[in-house]
mmCIF file of C-alpha atoms in Angstrom:
data_model
loop_
_atom_site.group_PDB
_atom_site.id
_atom_site.type_symbol
_atom_site.label_atom_id
_atom_site.label_comp_id
_atom_site.label_asym_id
_atom_site.label_seq_id
_atom_site.Cartn_x
_atom_site.Cartn_y
_atom_site.Cartn_z
ATOM 1 C CA MET A 1 20.049 15.985 -4.171
ATOM 2 C CA LYS A 2 17.578 16.508 -7.000
ATOM 3 C CA LYS A 3 14.470 18.536 -6.181
ATOM 4 C CA PHE A 4 11.218 18.511 -8.154
ATOM 5 C CA ASP A 5 8.562 21.011 -7.123
ATOM 6 C CA HIS A 6 4.881 20.755 -8.065
ATOM 7 C CA LYS A 7 5.330 22.770 -11.242
ATOM 8 C CA ASP A 8 8.381 20.729 -12.310
ATOM 9 C CA ILE A 9 6.340 17.549 -11.851
ATOM 10 C CA LEU A 10 3.439 18.806 -13.970
ATOM 11 C CA GLU A 11 5.849 19.779 -16.761
ATOM 12 C CA LEU A 12 7.443 16.318 -17.031
ATOM 13 C CA PRO A 13 6.522 14.096 -20.004
ATOM 14 C CA ASP A 14 3.396 12.043 -19.132
ATOM 15 C CA ARG A 15 5.012 8.602 -18.996
ATOM 16 C CA TYR A 16 8.057 9.823 -17.082
ATOM 17 C CA ARG A 17 5.800 11.565 -14.560
ATOM 18 C CA ALA A 18 3.631 8.439 -14.177
ATOM 19 C CA LYS A 19 6.667 6.273 -13.362
ATOM 20 C CA LEU A 20 8.270 8.830 -11.060
ATOM 21 C CA ILE A 21 5.134 9.552 -9.028
ATOM 22 C CA ASN A 22 4.138 5.887 -8.886
ATOM 23 C CA SER A 23 7.497 5.209 -7.192
ATOM 24 C CA LEU A 24 7.016 7.614 -4.321
ATOM 25 C CA SER A 25 4.588 5.904 -1.971
ATOM 26 C CA GLY A 26 7.139 3.098 -1.400
ATOM 27 C CA PHE A 27 6.629 -0.626 -1.949
ATOM 28 C CA LYS A 28 3.142 -1.672 -2.995
ATOM 29 C CA SER A 29 1.071 -4.763 -2.448
ATOM 30 C CA ALA A 30 0.665 -7.186 -5.368
ATOM 31 C CA ASN A 31 -2.748 -8.805 -5.766
ATOM 32 C CA LEU A 32 -4.964 -10.317 -8.429
ATOM 33 C CA VAL A 33 -8.664 -9.423 -8.393
ATOM 34 C CA GLY A 34 -10.969 -12.118 -9.745
ATOM 35 C CA THR A 35 -14.553 -11.425 -10.868
ATOM 36 C CA LYS A 36 -17.243 -13.207 -12.863
ATOM 37 C CA LEU A 37 -20.207 -11.780 -14.800
ATOM 38 C CA ASP A 38 -22.569 -13.620 -17.150
ATOM 39 C CA ASN A 39 -20.329 -16.674 -16.929
ATOM 40 C CA HIS A 40 -17.232 -14.749 -18.094
ATOM 41 C CA THR A 41 -14.325 -14.578 -15.673
ATOM 42 C CA ASN A 42 -11.945 -11.660 -15.371
ATOM 43 C CA LEU A 43 -8.621 -11.303 -13.584
ATOM 44 C CA SER A 44 -6.560 -8.141 -13.108
ATOM 45 C CA ILE A 45 -3.467 -7.217 -11.142
ATOM 46 C CA VAL A 46 -3.783 -4.353 -8.648
ATOM 47 C CA ASN A 47 -1.055 -2.633 -6.621
ATOM 48 C CA SER A 48 -3.435 -0.460 -4.594
ATOM 49 C CA ALA A 49 -4.928 -2.810 -1.983
ATOM 50 C CA VAL A 50 -4.734 -1.139 1.407
ATOM 51 C CA HIS A 51 -5.750 -2.213 4.910
ATOM 52 C CA LEU A 52 -8.660 -0.107 6.188
ATOM 53 C CA GLY A 53 -9.421 -1.768 9.492
ATOM 54 C CA ALA A 54 -9.832 -5.066 11.309
ATOM 55 C CA THR A 55 -13.152 -4.500 13.105
ATOM 56 C CA PRO A 56 -15.064 -4.881 10.869
ATOM 57 C CA PRO A 57 -12.459 -6.333 8.472
ATOM 58 C CA LEU A 58 -12.218 -3.886 5.559
ATOM 59 C CA MET A 59 -9.989 -3.546 2.513
ATOM 60 C CA GLY A 60 -9.589 -0.575 0.174
ATOM 61 C CA LEU A 61 -8.874 -0.725 -3.572
ATOM 62 C CA ILE A 62 -8.177 2.182 -5.888
ATOM 63 C CA PHE A 63 -9.306 1.909 -9.505
ATOM 64 C CA ARG A 64 -8.137 4.220 -12.250
ATOM 65 C CA PRO A 65 -10.838 5.949 -14.299
ATOM 66 C CA ASP A 66 -10.160 4.424 -17.708
ATOM 67 C CA THR A 67 -7.969 1.346 -17.731
ATOM 68 C CA VAL A 68 -8.431 -2.349 -18.269
ATOM 69 C CA GLU A 69 -9.427 -2.506 -14.640
ATOM 70 C CA ARG A 70 -12.798 -1.071 -15.611
ATOM 71 C CA HIS A 71 -13.973 -4.593 -16.430
ATOM 72 C CA THR A 72 -13.162 -5.560 -12.886
ATOM 73 C CA LEU A 73 -14.843 -2.510 -11.339
ATOM 74 C CA ASN A 74 -17.951 -2.927 -13.498
ATOM 75 C CA ASN A 75 -18.204 -6.610 -12.602
ATOM 76 C CA LEU A 76 -17.712 -5.786 -8.943
ATOM 77 C CA ARG A 77 -20.466 -3.165 -8.955
ATOM 78 C CA LYS A 78 -22.891 -5.531 -10.675
ATOM 79 C CA THR A 79 -22.175 -8.721 -8.757
ATOM 80 C CA GLN A 80 -20.988 -7.218 -5.431
ATOM 81 C CA TYR A 81 -18.202 -9.794 -5.058
ATOM 82 C CA CYS A 82 -14.582 -10.296 -6.048
ATOM 83 C CA THR A 83 -11.653 -12.367 -4.877
ATOM 84 C CA LEU A 84 -8.295 -10.908 -3.823
ATOM 85 C CA ASN A 85 -5.329 -13.242 -4.335
ATOM 86 C CA HIS A 86 -1.717 -12.502 -3.328
ATOM 87 C CA VAL A 87 0.714 -12.524 -6.248
ATOM 88 C CA ASN A 88 3.499 -14.992 -5.422
ATOM 89 C CA THR A 89 7.063 -14.713 -6.667
ATOM 90 C CA ASN A 90 6.717 -17.901 -8.748
ATOM 91 C CA PHE A 91 3.988 -16.465 -11.007
ATOM 92 C CA TYR A 92 4.579 -12.705 -11.047
ATOM 93 C CA GLU A 93 5.148 -12.647 -14.826
ATOM 94 C CA GLN A 94 1.751 -14.236 -15.476
ATOM 95 C CA ALA A 95 0.195 -11.841 -12.964
ATOM 96 C CA HIS A 96 1.749 -8.832 -14.755
ATOM 97 C CA GLN A 97 0.444 -10.109 -18.088
ATOM 98 C CA THR A 98 -3.160 -9.771 -16.820
ATOM 99 C CA SER A 99 -2.701 -5.994 -17.237
ATOM 100 C CA ALA A 100 -2.639 -6.307 -21.053
ATOM 101 C CA ARG A 101 -5.743 -4.930 -22.766
ATOM 102 C CA PHE A 102 -7.398 -8.202 -23.666
ATOM 103 C CA PRO A 103 -10.827 -8.103 -25.361
ATOM 104 C CA LYS A 104 -13.672 -7.923 -22.868
ATOM 105 C CA LEU A 105 -14.757 -11.540 -23.251
ATOM 106 C CA THR A 106 -11.255 -12.995 -23.045
ATOM 107 C CA SER A 107 -10.603 -14.518 -19.643
ATOM 108 C CA GLU A 108 -7.208 -13.468 -18.305
ATOM 109 C CA PHE A 109 -7.157 -16.780 -16.410
ATOM 110 C CA GLU A 110 -6.879 -18.616 -19.698
ATOM 111 C CA ALA A 111 -4.782 -16.035 -21.543
ATOM 112 C CA CYS A 112 -2.222 -15.871 -18.694
ATOM 113 C CA GLU A 113 -2.291 -19.557 -17.736
ATOM 114 C CA LEU A 114 -3.621 -19.148 -14.237
ATOM 115 C CA THR A 115 -6.183 -21.545 -12.789
ATOM 116 C CA GLU A 116 -9.720 -20.721 -11.654
ATOM 117 C CA GLU A 117 -10.692 -22.240 -8.336
ATOM 118 C CA TYR A 118 -14.075 -22.087 -6.610
ATOM 119 C CA LEU A 119 -13.812 -22.151 -2.829
ATOM 120 C CA SER A 120 -16.912 -20.266 -1.800
ATOM 121 C CA SER A 121 -20.682 -20.520 -2.146
ATOM 122 C CA VAL A 122 -20.447 -17.292 -4.187
ATOM 123 C CA ASP A 123 -19.752 -17.929 -7.894
ATOM 124 C CA VAL A 124 -16.511 -15.960 -8.174
ATOM 125 C CA PRO A 125 -13.091 -17.357 -9.137
ATOM 126 C CA PHE A 126 -10.068 -17.535 -6.845
ATOM 127 C CA VAL A 127 -6.540 -18.061 -8.225
ATOM 128 C CA LYS A 128 -5.490 -21.633 -7.458
ATOM 129 C CA GLU A 129 -1.762 -20.774 -7.655
ATOM 130 C CA SER A 130 -2.014 -18.098 -4.924
ATOM 131 C CA ASN A 131 -1.119 -18.973 -1.334
ATOM 132 C CA ILE A 132 -3.312 -16.350 0.381
ATOM 133 C CA LYS A 133 -6.750 -15.477 -0.961
ATOM 134 C CA MET A 134 -9.887 -13.698 0.149
ATOM 135 C CA LEU A 135 -13.506 -13.234 -0.812
ATOM 136 C CA LEU A 136 -14.409 -9.534 -0.694
ATOM 137 C CA LYS A 137 -17.834 -7.881 -0.829
ATOM 138 C CA TYR A 138 -18.429 -4.400 -2.234
ATOM 139 C CA VAL A 139 -19.498 -1.933 0.475
ATOM 140 C CA ARG A 140 -19.389 1.464 -1.267
ATOM 141 C CA GLU A 141 -17.089 3.773 -3.172
ATOM 142 C CA GLU A 142 -15.883 7.361 -3.033
ATOM 143 C CA LYS A 143 -15.075 9.212 -6.230
ATOM 144 C CA ILE A 144 -11.775 11.080 -6.061
ATOM 145 C CA HIS A 145 -12.986 13.988 -8.168
ATOM 146 C CA GLU A 146 -9.479 15.491 -8.467
ATOM 147 C CA ASN A 147 -8.558 12.813 -11.017
ATOM 148 C CA GLY A 148 -11.564 10.554 -11.558
ATOM 149 C CA THR A 149 -10.219 7.543 -9.648
ATOM 150 C CA HIS A 150 -12.484 5.416 -7.487
ATOM 151 C CA PHE A 151 -11.704 4.464 -3.903
ATOM 152 C CA VAL A 152 -13.663 1.278 -3.245
ATOM 153 C CA ILE A 153 -14.324 -0.028 0.266
ATOM 154 C CA LEU A 154 -14.795 -3.785 0.573
ATOM 155 C CA SER A 155 -15.646 -6.150 3.395
ATOM 156 C CA ILE A 156 -13.463 -9.238 3.950
ATOM 157 C CA GLU A 157 -15.954 -12.123 3.849
ATOM 158 C CA GLU A 158 -13.610 -15.124 3.715
ATOM 159 C CA VAL A 159 -9.874 -15.778 4.110
ATOM 160 C CA HIS A 160 -8.203 -18.926 2.738
ATOM 161 C CA LEU A 161 -4.603 -19.793 3.591
ATOM 162 C CA ASN A 162 -2.399 -22.578 4.888
ATOM 163 C CA GLU A 163 -2.528 -22.748 8.650
ATOM 164 C CA ASP A 164 1.274 -23.061 8.906
ATOM 165 C CA LEU A 165 1.609 -19.463 7.641
ATOM 166 C CA ILE A 166 -0.088 -18.084 10.774
ATOM 167 C CA HIS A 167 2.051 -17.305 13.817
ATOM 168 C CA GLU A 168 0.630 -17.912 17.283
ATOM 169 C CA ASP A 169 -0.363 -14.241 17.679
ATOM 170 C CA GLY A 170 -2.244 -13.962 14.364
ATOM 171 C CA TYR A 171 0.620 -12.508 12.243
ATOM 172 C CA VAL A 172 0.607 -14.110 8.803
ATOM 173 C CA ASP A 173 4.068 -14.858 7.388
ATOM 174 C CA ILE A 174 3.446 -13.429 3.930
ATOM 175 C CA GLU A 175 7.151 -13.774 3.091
ATOM 176 C CA LYS A 176 6.953 -17.530 3.738
ATOM 177 C CA ALA A 177 3.870 -17.492 1.490
ATOM 178 C CA GLN A 178 6.131 -16.034 -1.239
ATOM 179 C CA THR A 179 4.015 -12.902 -1.566
ATOM 180 C CA ALA A 180 5.637 -10.441 -3.996
ATOM 181 C CA CYS A 181 5.739 -6.674 -3.742
ATOM 182 C CA ILE A 182 5.812 -3.991 -6.433
ATOM 183 C CA SER A 183 7.813 -0.833 -7.068
ATOM 184 C CA ALA A 184 6.292 1.831 -9.313
ATOM 185 C CA LEU A 185 4.322 0.152 -12.122
ATOM 186 C CA ASP A 186 6.526 -2.710 -13.233
ATOM 187 C CA GLY A 187 9.136 -3.671 -10.617
ATOM 188 C CA TYR A 188 8.589 -7.013 -8.852
ATOM 189 C CA HIS A 189 10.453 -7.974 -5.680
ATOM 190 C CA SER A 190 10.850 -10.795 -3.202
ATOM 191 C CA THR A 191 11.606 -9.896 0.406
ATOM 192 C CA ASN A 192 13.951 -10.724 3.298
ATOM 193 C CA ARG A 193 12.520 -10.172 6.735
ATOM 194 C CA LEU A 194 14.868 -8.108 8.886
ATOM 195 C CA ALA A 195 12.800 -8.654 12.020
ATOM 196 C CA ARG A 196 9.466 -8.420 13.701
ATOM 197 C CA LEU A 197 9.651 -5.730 16.375
ATOM 198 C CA SER A 198 7.853 -5.653 19.713
ATOM 199 C CA TYR A 199 5.044 -3.147 20.375
ATOM 200 C CA ALA A 200 6.775 0.211 20.844
ATOM 201 C CA LYS A 201 6.829 1.771 24.329
ATOM 202 C CA PRO A 202 8.304 5.156 25.238
ATOM 203 C CA ASP A 203 10.623 3.885 27.951
ATOM 204 C CA LYS A 204 12.447 1.120 26.072
ATOM 205 C CA LEU A 205 13.731 0.276 22.612
ATOM 206 C CA PRO A 206 11.800 -2.255 20.536
ATOM 207 C CA GLU A 207 13.023 -5.849 20.647
ATOM 208 C CA LYS A 208 13.151 -8.416 17.882
ATOM 209 C CA ILE A 209 10.405 -10.981 18.404
ATOM 210 C CA MET B 1 -6.233 -24.916 3.866
ATOM 211 C CA LYS B 2 -7.650 -22.959 6.771
ATOM 212 C CA LYS B 3 -10.790 -20.923 6.109
ATOM 213 C CA PHE B 4 -12.036 -17.989 8.171
ATOM 214 C CA ASP B 5 -15.433 -16.559 7.285
ATOM 215 C CA HIS B 6 -16.657 -13.110 8.325
ATOM 216 C CA LYS B 7 -18.230 -14.433 11.523
ATOM 217 C CA ASP B 8 -15.080 -16.389 12.450
ATOM 218 C CA ILE B 9 -13.032 -13.211 12.002
ATOM 219 C CA LEU B 10 -15.292 -11.130 14.246
ATOM 220 C CA GLU B 11 -15.118 -13.787 16.967
ATOM 221 C CA LEU B 12 -11.299 -13.840 17.115
ATOM 222 C CA PRO B 13 -9.564 -12.146 20.090
ATOM 223 C CA ASP B 14 -8.986 -8.434 19.254
ATOM 224 C CA ARG B 15 -5.201 -8.499 19.004
ATOM 225 C CA TYR B 16 -5.123 -11.735 17.025
ATOM 226 C CA ARG B 17 -7.718 -10.328 14.612
ATOM 227 C CA ALA B 18 -5.768 -7.062 14.220
ATOM 228 C CA LYS B 19 -2.575 -8.935 13.277
ATOM 229 C CA LEU B 20 -4.314 -11.390 10.977
ATOM 230 C CA ILE B 21 -6.324 -8.777 9.059
ATOM 231 C CA ASN B 22 -3.390 -6.357 8.868
ATOM 232 C CA SER B 23 -1.450 -9.114 7.057
ATOM 233 C CA LEU B 24 -3.939 -9.605 4.259
ATOM 234 C CA SER B 25 -3.434 -6.629 1.938
ATOM 235 C CA GLY B 26 0.146 -7.819 1.238
ATOM 236 C CA PHE B 27 3.342 -5.833 1.720
ATOM 237 C CA LYS B 28 2.904 -2.236 2.862
ATOM 238 C CA SER B 29 4.861 0.926 2.311
ATOM 239 C CA ALA B 30 6.993 2.229 5.207
ATOM 240 C CA ASN B 31 7.091 5.998 5.670
ATOM 241 C CA LEU B 32 7.652 8.582 8.373
ATOM 242 C CA VAL B 33 5.319 11.585 8.474
ATOM 243 C CA GLY B 34 6.887 14.774 9.838
ATOM 244 C CA THR B 35 4.823 17.729 11.089
ATOM 245 C CA LYS B 36 5.415 20.871 13.140
ATOM 246 C CA LEU B 37 2.967 22.950 15.183
ATOM 247 C CA ASP B 38 3.747 25.815 17.567
ATOM 248 C CA ASN B 39 7.438 25.020 17.223
ATOM 249 C CA HIS B 40 6.980 21.381 18.326
ATOM 250 C CA THR B 41 7.945 18.722 15.809
ATOM 251 C CA ASN B 42 6.237 15.369 15.494
ATOM 252 C CA LEU B 43 7.210 12.219 13.616
ATOM 253 C CA SER B 44 5.159 9.053 13.132
ATOM 254 C CA ILE B 45 5.509 5.893 11.095
ATOM 255 C CA VAL B 46 2.695 5.059 8.674
ATOM 256 C CA ASN B 47 2.181 1.906 6.600
ATOM 257 C CA SER B 48 -0.836 3.227 4.688
ATOM 258 C CA ALA B 49 0.610 5.600 2.078
ATOM 259 C CA VAL B 50 -0.951 4.817 -1.284
ATOM 260 C CA HIS B 51 -0.482 6.253 -4.777
ATOM 261 C CA LEU B 52 -3.647 8.072 -5.907
ATOM 262 C CA GLY B 53 -2.541 9.510 -9.228
ATOM 263 C CA ALA B 54 0.242 11.279 -11.100
ATOM 264 C CA THR B 55 -1.703 14.117 -12.761
ATOM 265 C CA PRO B 56 -2.064 15.958 -10.498
ATOM 266 C CA PRO B 57 0.401 14.135 -8.210
ATOM 267 C CA LEU B 58 -1.631 12.837 -5.245
ATOM 268 C CA MET B 59 -0.933 10.606 -2.260
ATOM 269 C CA GLY B 60 -3.401 8.981 0.121
ATOM 270 C CA LEU B 61 -2.855 8.309 3.834
ATOM 271 C CA ILE B 62 -5.141 6.440 6.186
ATOM 272 C CA PHE B 63 -5.235 7.511 9.820
ATOM 273 C CA ARG B 64 -6.776 5.437 12.562
ATOM 274 C CA PRO B 65 -9.394 7.141 14.743
ATOM 275 C CA ASP B 66 -7.660 7.099 18.101
ATOM 276 C CA THR B 67 -3.968 6.336 18.028
ATOM 277 C CA VAL B 68 -0.741 8.255 18.485
ATOM 278 C CA GLU B 69 -1.131 9.287 14.871
ATOM 279 C CA ARG B 70 -3.774 11.788 15.988
ATOM 280 C CA HIS B 71 -1.005 14.293 16.772
ATOM 281 C CA THR B 72 0.094 14.035 13.179
ATOM 282 C CA LEU B 73 -3.405 14.332 11.753
ATOM 283 C CA ASN B 74 -4.231 17.295 13.998
ATOM 284 C CA ASN B 75 -1.015 19.060 13.025
ATOM 285 C CA LEU B 76 -1.683 18.350 9.382
ATOM 286 C CA ARG B 77 -5.211 19.760 9.545
ATOM 287 C CA LYS B 78 -3.981 22.906 11.281
ATOM 288 C CA THR B 79 -0.833 23.620 9.269
ATOM 289 C CA GLN B 80 -1.835 21.993 5.937
ATOM 290 C CA TYR B 81 1.645 20.514 5.429
ATOM 291 C CA CYS B 82 3.612 17.389 6.289
ATOM 292 C CA THR B 83 6.664 15.592 4.982
ATOM 293 C CA LEU B 84 6.673 11.958 3.856
ATOM 294 C CA ASN B 85 10.031 10.190 4.225
ATOM 295 C CA HIS B 86 10.804 6.624 3.139
ATOM 296 C CA VAL B 87 11.900 4.353 5.971
ATOM 297 C CA ASN B 88 15.262 2.848 5.004
ATOM 298 C CA THR B 89 16.510 -0.538 6.144
ATOM 299 C CA ASN B 90 19.347 1.040 8.163
ATOM 300 C CA PHE B 91 16.990 2.896 10.546
ATOM 301 C CA TYR B 92 13.808 0.804 10.642
ATOM 302 C CA GLU B 93 14.110 0.191 14.393
ATOM 303 C CA GLN B 94 14.181 3.932 15.106
ATOM 304 C CA ALA B 95 11.282 4.410 12.709
ATOM 305 C CA HIS B 96 9.246 1.728 14.515
ATOM 306 C CA GLN B 97 9.982 3.378 17.851
ATOM 307 C CA THR B 98 8.134 6.544 16.717
ATOM 308 C CA SER B 99 4.904 4.555 17.186
ATOM 309 C CA ALA B 100 5.346 4.564 20.985
ATOM 310 C CA ARG B 101 2.864 6.792 22.832
ATOM 311 C CA PHE B 102 5.196 9.624 23.722
ATOM 312 C CA PRO B 103 3.771 12.668 25.536
ATOM 313 C CA LYS B 104 2.351 15.237 23.113
ATOM 314 C CA LEU B 105 5.219 17.710 23.455
ATOM 315 C CA THR B 106 7.986 15.108 23.114
ATOM 316 C CA SER B 107 9.524 15.204 19.658
ATOM 317 C CA GLU B 108 9.911 11.708 18.230
ATOM 318 C CA PHE B 109 12.883 13.054 16.283
ATOM 319 C CA GLU B 110 14.781 13.495 19.521
ATOM 320 C CA ALA B 111 13.339 10.490 21.345
ATOM 321 C CA CYS B 112 14.143 8.153 18.427
ATOM 322 C CA GLU B 113 17.455 9.715 17.397
ATOM 323 C CA LEU B 114 16.424 10.851 13.943
ATOM 324 C CA THR B 115 17.518 14.217 12.538
ATOM 325 C CA GLU B 116 15.311 17.136 11.538
ATOM 326 C CA GLU B 117 16.181 18.699 8.201
ATOM 327 C CA TYR B 118 14.595 21.767 6.596
ATOM 328 C CA LEU B 119 14.637 21.612 2.795
ATOM 329 C CA SER B 120 11.617 23.688 1.918
ATOM 330 C CA SER B 121 10.334 27.215 2.376
ATOM 331 C CA VAL B 122 7.548 25.648 4.468
ATOM 332 C CA ASP B 123 8.512 25.206 8.136
ATOM 333 C CA VAL B 124 8.058 21.439 8.355
ATOM 334 C CA PRO B 125 10.763 18.872 9.181
ATOM 335 C CA PHE B 126 12.086 16.229 6.808
ATOM 336 C CA VAL B 127 14.047 13.204 8.064
ATOM 337 C CA LYS B 128 17.698 13.712 7.194
ATOM 338 C CA GLU B 129 18.461 9.971 7.284
ATOM 339 C CA SER B 130 15.840 9.151 4.613
ATOM 340 C CA ASN B 131 16.885 8.770 0.969
ATOM 341 C CA ILE B 132 13.536 9.729 -0.611
ATOM 342 C CA LYS B 133 11.382 12.491 0.852
ATOM 343 C CA MET B 134 8.441 14.629 -0.116
ATOM 344 C CA LEU B 135 6.572 17.734 0.962
ATOM 345 C CA LEU B 136 2.823 17.041 0.956
ATOM 346 C CA LYS B 137 -0.079 19.476 1.235
ATOM 347 C CA TYR B 138 -3.456 18.562 2.722
ATOM 348 C CA VAL B 139 -6.229 18.576 0.122
ATOM 349 C CA ARG B 140 -9.232 17.057 1.909
ATOM 350 C CA GLU B 141 -10.335 13.970 3.780
ATOM 351 C CA GLU B 142 -13.111 11.393 3.686
ATOM 352 C CA LYS B 143 -14.362 9.820 6.888
ATOM 353 C CA ILE B 144 -14.719 6.062 6.649
ATOM 354 C CA HIS B 145 -17.796 5.944 8.859
ATOM 355 C CA GLU B 146 -17.728 2.120 9.073
ATOM 356 C CA ASN B 147 -14.837 2.323 11.554
ATOM 357 C CA GLY B 148 -13.994 5.989 12.127
ATOM 358 C CA THR B 149 -10.753 6.029 10.120
ATOM 359 C CA HIS B 150 -9.801 9.018 7.988
ATOM 360 C CA PHE B 151 -8.738 8.754 4.368
ATOM 361 C CA VAL B 152 -6.657 11.861 3.707
ATOM 362 C CA ILE B 153 -5.852 13.073 0.188
ATOM 363 C CA LEU B 154 -2.625 15.054 -0.186
ATOM 364 C CA SER B 155 -0.897 16.852 -3.024
ATOM 365 C CA ILE B 156 2.786 16.150 -3.716
ATOM 366 C CA GLU B 157 4.411 19.604 -3.582
ATOM 367 C CA GLU B 158 8.104 18.680 -3.604
ATOM 368 C CA VAL B 159 10.222 15.556 -4.123
ATOM 369 C CA HIS B 160 13.815 15.306 -2.864
ATOM 370 C CA LEU B 161 16.069 12.383 -3.840
ATOM 371 C CA ASN B 162 19.462 11.548 -5.277
ATOM 372 C CA GLU B 163 19.441 11.791 -9.036
ATOM 373 C CA ASP B 164 21.269 8.467 -9.419
ATOM 374 C CA LEU B 165 18.170 6.675 -8.075
ATOM 375 C CA ILE B 166 16.106 7.708 -11.124
ATOM 376 C CA HIS B 167 16.156 5.508 -14.224
ATOM 377 C CA GLU B 168 16.029 7.118 -17.650
ATOM 378 C CA ASP B 169 12.267 6.527 -17.947
ATOM 379 C CA GLY B 170 11.359 8.065 -14.569
ATOM 380 C CA TYR B 171 11.275 4.823 -12.522
ATOM 381 C CA VAL B 172 12.825 5.397 -9.106
ATOM 382 C CA ASP B 173 14.968 2.532 -7.818
ATOM 383 C CA ILE B 174 13.528 2.451 -4.310
ATOM 384 C CA GLU B 175 15.376 -0.802 -3.599
ATOM 385 C CA LYS B 176 18.718 0.924 -4.312
ATOM 386 C CA ALA B 177 17.494 3.680 -1.967
ATOM 387 C CA GLN B 178 17.170 0.957 0.732
ATOM 388 C CA THR B 179 13.452 1.598 1.170
ATOM 389 C CA ALA B 180 11.955 -0.944 3.595
ATOM 390 C CA CYS B 181 8.537 -2.575 3.416
ATOM 391 C CA ILE B 182 6.236 -3.799 6.161
ATOM 392 C CA SER B 183 4.205 -6.933 6.803
ATOM 393 C CA ALA B 184 1.213 -6.674 9.139
ATOM 394 C CA LEU B 185 2.018 -4.254 11.995
ATOM 395 C CA ASP B 186 5.556 -5.129 12.978
ATOM 396 C CA GLY B 187 7.423 -7.043 10.259
ATOM 397 C CA TYR B 188 10.192 -5.131 8.433
ATOM 398 C CA HIS B 189 11.731 -6.366 5.186
ATOM 399 C CA SER B 190 14.389 -5.528 2.642
ATOM 400 C CA THR B 191 13.769 -6.531 -0.980
ATOM 401 C CA ASN B 192 15.392 -8.266 -3.960
ATOM 402 C CA ARG B 193 14.197 -7.113 -7.351
ATOM 403 C CA LEU B 194 13.211 -10.062 -9.515
ATOM 404 C CA ALA B 195 12.757 -7.872 -12.600
ATOM 405 C CA ARG B 196 11.115 -4.901 -14.156
ATOM 406 C CA LEU B 197 8.653 -6.117 -16.781
ATOM 407 C CA SER B 198 7.731 -4.431 -20.062
ATOM 408 C CA TYR B 199 4.280 -2.893 -20.578
ATOM 409 C CA ALA B 200 1.928 -5.839 -21.040
ATOM 410 C CA LYS B 201 0.412 -6.468 -24.484
ATOM 411 C CA PRO B 202 -2.115 -9.176 -25.377
ATOM 412 C CA ASP B 203 -0.081 -10.734 -28.192
ATOM 413 C CA LYS B 204 3.245 -11.315 -26.422
ATOM 414 C CA LEU B 205 4.630 -12.197 -23.013
ATOM 415 C CA PRO B 206 6.233 -9.430 -20.936
ATOM 416 C CA GLU B 207 10.009 -9.061 -21.167
ATOM 417 C CA LYS B 208 12.480 -8.182 -18.455
ATOM 418 C CA ILE B 209 13.686 -4.609 -18.950
#
């Protein structure tokens, strides 16, 4: 077994440390965030979407202090709205390409050959190719002063998906929807469901449902 | 396409809404959090671990306001330390079982047949069966007042893993480590890596690396 302590980690070369530490949380969600400001659309991949609660329905997103995602965060602060679109396994390369540092007025939709779609009364682009998509509204943000990142809390305003992805109990079959997941910064994966397990109770083992 | 708006979501039955909304962020990380207080060990599965930054190395965890995870959060606040252990596909059922509401003084290690391991000078249990494990130290927390959840920021103090899981550039092959991922609240998945993609640049398409 290899052991890194805190000091070892800080002494690693920057890029090596970034890849190592980005691997440690486990598999990450893969989403595209769509925004629009002054008639220019923007699309960026994020691996930091996290469930914050169902009542009210909230989503969290973490934005780095000085990356291409700034366009997205700035647009979101100004317009209050974005879309969140699952990355599917059939377009993960195009989704990854949205992380290139395109000039501010270049739309990543066009540059990466993904299709804008307008499904809401709010003028913000969804990704037509994505099988599960949401309209999110900015609620507020917390600055993580330790490293300058921004933890943004958003309200889920709309959900769009095919009805046949939803099980009777509300579970959405995101594997059937071909949702991808991410390891570290650049690994893309499809999944194989092992099982759904019953609600855990102390007196019996969980069952496959 | 089925559309739910914010009002539709709030009107859904509670359990249906919880499953639906928990599905929407995409795939989630699967980890076990180990703590120890007054010589009693505690272990709980979390699907909310999120990378917060590499310099300094930080991890985020979201704790619900009133669940079995309270034991973990209380222990963490009091002792300042916990372990984070990847759930592997060969013990996901035992990991899920830790979410049952065991009495406070029951150790989930024993109840779920997982093995305590002490790898650090800090008296906090790791999960022997897990292939990637960390010692984390409490930094601070933000209350998400919209729903009473707690967003806890932790520092990565130690990382323990087999050296053959680490690629030359620092990427950790969490699929080779048999790390599982989660859909919604109860779906467990193994993965198939489609590719690692090169750092995206505007003038060329990403390559498989």
